[in-house]
Amino acid sequence: MDALTIAGRTFRSRLMVGTGKYRTFAQMRDALAASGAEIVTVAVRRVNLEAREESLLAYIDTDKYFLLPNTAGCQTAEEAVRTARLARAAGFSNWVKLEVIPADGTLLPDPIATVEAAEALVKEGFVVLPYTTDDHTVARRLLDVGCATVMPYGSAIGTGQGLPNPERLQRIIEVVGGRVPVVIDAGIGAPSDAALAMELGADAVLVNTAIAQAVDPVKMARAMSLGVEAGRLAYLAGRIPRTATASPSSPETGLVGSQG
């Protein structure tokens, strides 16, 4: 697969994976290996920064994976900025997956607070990868403030509903694609969803729940990897246009009994 570049850093895989909701840390470790992913997100609030040998970090090979701390659990811009600073002070890089999600039960991002936090973090030198809505206007604003990616949801976190509004994601790809990578984040439920996201022209997808809560997370991680690869290849190959008129795939001349 062709490489993915974010903020000048190159990755061989276009699948990012999360580390939440696994039944055991060992299962998480095995699923990460099967996924082929290089970027692994970790919630700063879940990491025991004082005793790493007892935390999930003990199960993640930091020589193999690029750890992307996220601000999951933050409900305001101020909380997200403070959490990102904490992660950097604890020894993570200056990269952060920005999440600002109000406590309203939807797990949908607050676009205004996300833009505010993104702008503040970029000014402090962070490489910001923001989880956002599927609104292209918000995506363009995040691009304007200097984010390294735009990460719209396919559907709400953990629902596995896939991409019910692909035209909205397509619009974001058209607006910001080519300037920063577009990563479909949240809602992916099956490898076919990941493949569709890539066929639309997304640069990568991020998957957590669909792998972690699968009956066999290791097999699902491998399946997601294949889905991403298939979708990317299909996008590069160029699918045929949809038409309302049927068209035979075999020649219409030279048939038995015809004059052609």
PDB file of N, CA and C in Angstrom, residues 27-66:
ATOM      1  N   GLN A  27      -5.109  -9.549  24.841  1.00  0.00           N
ATOM      2  CA  GLN A  27      -5.921  -9.591  23.624  1.00  0.00           C
ATOM      3  C   GLN A  27      -5.703  -8.333  22.786  1.00  0.00           C
ATOM      4  N   MET A  28      -5.601  -7.209  23.465  1.00  0.00           N
ATOM      5  CA  MET A  28      -5.317  -5.963  22.754  1.00  0.00           C
ATOM      6  C   MET A  28      -3.978  -6.043  22.021  1.00  0.00           C
ATOM      7  N   ARG A  29      -2.974  -6.530  22.713  1.00  0.00           N
ATOM      8  CA  ARG A  29      -1.637  -6.650  22.109  1.00  0.00           C
ATOM      9  C   ARG A  29      -1.679  -7.511  20.850  1.00  0.00           C
ATOM     10  N   ASP A  30      -2.376  -8.630  20.899  1.00  0.00           N
ATOM     11  CA  ASP A  30      -2.441  -9.535  19.750  1.00  0.00           C
ATOM     12  C   ASP A  30      -3.240  -8.917  18.600  1.00  0.00           C
ATOM     13  N   ALA A  31      -4.296  -8.184  18.937  1.00  0.00           N
ATOM     14  CA  ALA A  31      -5.095  -7.533  17.889  1.00  0.00           C
ATOM     15  C   ALA A  31      -4.296  -6.419  17.212  1.00  0.00           C
ATOM     16  N   LEU A  32      -3.530  -5.681  17.982  1.00  0.00           N
ATOM     17  CA  LEU A  32      -2.693  -4.641  17.383  1.00  0.00           C
ATOM     18  C   LEU A  32      -1.725  -5.255  16.372  1.00  0.00           C
ATOM     19  N   ALA A  33      -1.141  -6.373  16.749  1.00  0.00           N
ATOM     20  CA  ALA A  33      -0.193  -7.023  15.846  1.00  0.00           C
ATOM     21  C   ALA A  33      -0.881  -7.474  14.558  1.00  0.00           C
ATOM     22  N   ALA A  34      -2.092  -8.018  14.691  1.00  0.00           N
ATOM     23  CA  ALA A  34      -2.820  -8.507  13.517  1.00  0.00           C
ATOM     24  C   ALA A  34      -3.294  -7.378  12.613  1.00  0.00           C
ATOM     25  N   SER A  35      -3.500  -6.209  13.177  1.00  0.00           N
ATOM     26  CA  SER A  35      -4.026  -5.082  12.401  1.00  0.00           C
ATOM     27  C   SER A  35      -3.013  -4.499  11.441  1.00  0.00           C
ATOM     28  N   GLY A  36      -1.738  -4.660  11.753  1.00  0.00           N
ATOM     29  CA  GLY A  36      -0.712  -4.030  10.932  1.00  0.00           C
ATOM     30  C   GLY A  36      -0.630  -2.534  11.107  1.00  0.00           C
ATOM     31  N   ALA A  37      -1.397  -2.008  12.046  1.00  0.00           N
ATOM     32  CA  ALA A  37      -1.410  -0.554  12.260  1.00  0.00           C
ATOM     33  C   ALA A  37      -0.097  -0.092  12.873  1.00  0.00           C
ATOM     34  N   GLU A  38       0.217   1.170  12.615  1.00  0.00           N
ATOM     35  CA  GLU A  38       1.403   1.764  13.227  1.00  0.00           C
ATOM     36  C   GLU A  38       1.025   2.856  14.221  1.00  0.00           C
ATOM     37  N   ILE A  39      -0.118   3.485  13.994  1.00  0.00           N
ATOM     38  CA  ILE A  39      -0.584   4.528  14.901  1.00  0.00           C
ATOM     39  C   ILE A  39      -1.609   3.922  15.848  1.00  0.00           C
ATOM     40  N   VAL A  40      -1.342   4.041  17.135  1.00  0.00           N
ATOM     41  CA  VAL A  40      -2.200   3.472  18.172  1.00  0.00           C
ATOM     42  C   VAL A  40      -2.608   4.593  19.113  1.00  0.00           C
ATOM     43  N   THR A  41      -3.906   4.761  19.298  1.00  0.00           N
ATOM     44  CA  THR A  41      -4.365   5.822  20.184  1.00  0.00           C
ATOM     45  C   THR A  41      -4.538   5.296  21.608  1.00  0.00           C
ATOM     46  N   VAL A  42      -4.195   6.123  22.554  1.00  0.00           N
ATOM     47  CA  VAL A  42      -4.372   5.778  23.975  1.00  0.00           C
ATOM     48  C   VAL A  42      -5.000   6.980  24.676  1.00  0.00           C
ATOM     49  N   ALA A  43      -5.963   6.690  25.536  1.00  0.00           N
ATOM     50  CA  ALA A  43      -6.600   7.755  26.310  1.00  0.00           C
ATOM     51  C   ALA A  43      -5.687   8.138  27.463  1.00  0.00           C
ATOM     52  N   VAL A  44      -5.344   9.395  27.539  1.00  0.00           N
ATOM     53  CA  VAL A  44      -4.432   9.851  28.589  1.00  0.00           C
ATOM     54  C   VAL A  44      -4.975   9.495  29.959  1.00  0.00           C
ATOM     55  N   ARG A  45      -6.286   9.561  30.124  1.00  0.00           N
ATOM     56  CA  ARG A  45      -6.870   9.294  31.442  1.00  0.00           C
ATOM     57  C   ARG A  45      -6.753   7.833  31.845  1.00  0.00           C
ATOM     58  N   ARG A  46      -6.513   6.917  30.842  1.00  0.00           N
ATOM     59  CA  ARG A  46      -6.397   5.495  31.151  1.00  0.00           C
ATOM     60  C   ARG A  46      -4.967   5.080  31.463  1.00  0.00           C
ATOM     61  N   VAL A  47      -4.026   5.950  31.151  1.00  0.00           N
ATOM     62  CA  VAL A  47      -2.623   5.596  31.316  1.00  0.00           C
ATOM     63  C   VAL A  47      -2.156   5.949  32.713  1.00  0.00           C
ATOM     64  N   ASN A  48      -1.567   4.983  33.373  1.00  0.00           N
ATOM     65  CA  ASN A  48      -0.994   5.225  34.687  1.00  0.00           C
ATOM     66  C   ASN A  48       0.388   5.835  34.479  1.00  0.00           C
ATOM     67  N   LEU A  49       0.461   7.152  34.516  1.00  0.00           N
ATOM     68  CA  LEU A  49       1.696   7.837  34.177  1.00  0.00           C
ATOM     69  C   LEU A  49       2.763   7.649  35.243  1.00  0.00           C
ATOM     70  N   GLU A  50       2.359   7.225  36.412  1.00  0.00           N
ATOM     71  CA  GLU A  50       3.327   7.066  37.493  1.00  0.00           C
ATOM     72  C   GLU A  50       3.880   5.644  37.583  1.00  0.00           C
ATOM     73  N   ALA A  51       3.196   4.680  36.979  1.00  0.00           N
ATOM     74  CA  ALA A  51       3.635   3.287  37.093  1.00  0.00           C
ATOM     75  C   ALA A  51       3.338   2.565  35.782  1.00  0.00           C
ATOM     76  N   ARG A  52       4.114   2.859  34.763  1.00  0.00           N
ATOM     77  CA  ARG A  52       3.831   2.345  33.439  1.00  0.00           C
ATOM     78  C   ARG A  52       3.896   0.826  33.359  1.00  0.00           C
ATOM     79  N   GLU A  53       4.706   0.195  34.227  1.00  0.00           N
ATOM     80  CA  GLU A  53       4.831  -1.245  34.125  1.00  0.00           C
ATOM     81  C   GLU A  53       3.518  -1.942  34.454  1.00  0.00           C
ATOM     82  N   GLU A  54       2.574  -1.252  35.093  1.00  0.00           N
ATOM     83  CA  GLU A  54       1.309  -1.864  35.449  1.00  0.00           C
ATOM     84  C   GLU A  54       0.167  -1.360  34.560  1.00  0.00           C
ATOM     85  N   SER A  55       0.457  -0.575  33.592  1.00  0.00           N
ATOM     86  CA  SER A  55      -0.583  -0.004  32.762  1.00  0.00           C
ATOM     87  C   SER A  55      -0.612  -0.682  31.401  1.00  0.00           C
ATOM     88  N   LEU A  56      -1.552  -0.253  30.567  1.00  0.00           N
ATOM     89  CA  LEU A  56      -1.654  -0.830  29.224  1.00  0.00           C
ATOM     90  C   LEU A  56      -0.399  -0.577  28.410  1.00  0.00           C
ATOM     91  N   LEU A  57       0.381   0.437  28.754  1.00  0.00           N
ATOM     92  CA  LEU A  57       1.591   0.719  27.998  1.00  0.00           C
ATOM     93  C   LEU A  57       2.583  -0.429  28.065  1.00  0.00           C
ATOM     94  N   ALA A  58       2.474  -1.253  29.105  1.00  0.00           N
ATOM     95  CA  ALA A  58       3.366  -2.404  29.217  1.00  0.00           C
ATOM     96  C   ALA A  58       3.090  -3.431  28.117  1.00  0.00           C
ATOM     97  N   TYR A  59       1.919  -3.317  27.467  1.00  0.00           N
ATOM     98  CA  TYR A  59       1.533  -4.273  26.428  1.00  0.00           C
ATOM     99  C   TYR A  59       1.676  -3.694  25.019  1.00  0.00           C
ATOM    100  N   ILE A  60       2.207  -2.497  24.928  1.00  0.00           N
ATOM    101  CA  ILE A  60       2.367  -1.860  23.617  1.00  0.00           C
ATOM    102  C   ILE A  60       3.850  -1.625  23.359  1.00  0.00           C
ATOM    103  N   ASP A  61       4.354  -2.202  22.281  1.00  0.00           N
ATOM    104  CA  ASP A  61       5.761  -2.054  21.913  1.00  0.00           C
ATOM    105  C   ASP A  61       5.961  -0.656  21.315  1.00  0.00           C
ATOM    106  N   THR A  62       6.531   0.217  22.099  1.00  0.00           N
ATOM    107  CA  THR A  62       6.670   1.604  21.642  1.00  0.00           C
ATOM    108  C   THR A  62       7.752   1.761  20.578  1.00  0.00           C
ATOM    109  N   ASP A  63       8.525   0.704  20.345  1.00  0.00           N
ATOM    110  CA  ASP A  63       9.475   0.753  19.221  1.00  0.00           C
ATOM    111  C   ASP A  63       8.769   0.424  17.909  1.00  0.00           C
ATOM    112  N   LYS A  64       7.609  -0.226  18.014  1.00  0.00           N
ATOM    113  CA  LYS A  64       6.872  -0.660  16.824  1.00  0.00           C
ATOM    114  C   LYS A  64       5.716   0.272  16.497  1.00  0.00           C
ATOM    115  N   TYR A  65       5.084   0.805  17.546  1.00  0.00           N
ATOM    116  CA  TYR A  65       3.880   1.613  17.337  1.00  0.00           C
ATOM    117  C   TYR A  65       4.135   3.073  17.708  1.00  0.00           C
ATOM    118  N   PHE A  66       3.468   3.938  16.977  1.00  0.00           N
ATOM    119  CA  PHE A  66       3.511   5.363  17.306  1.00  0.00           C
ATOM    120  C   PHE A  66       2.302   5.658  18.192  1.00  0.00           C
TER     121      PHE A  66
END
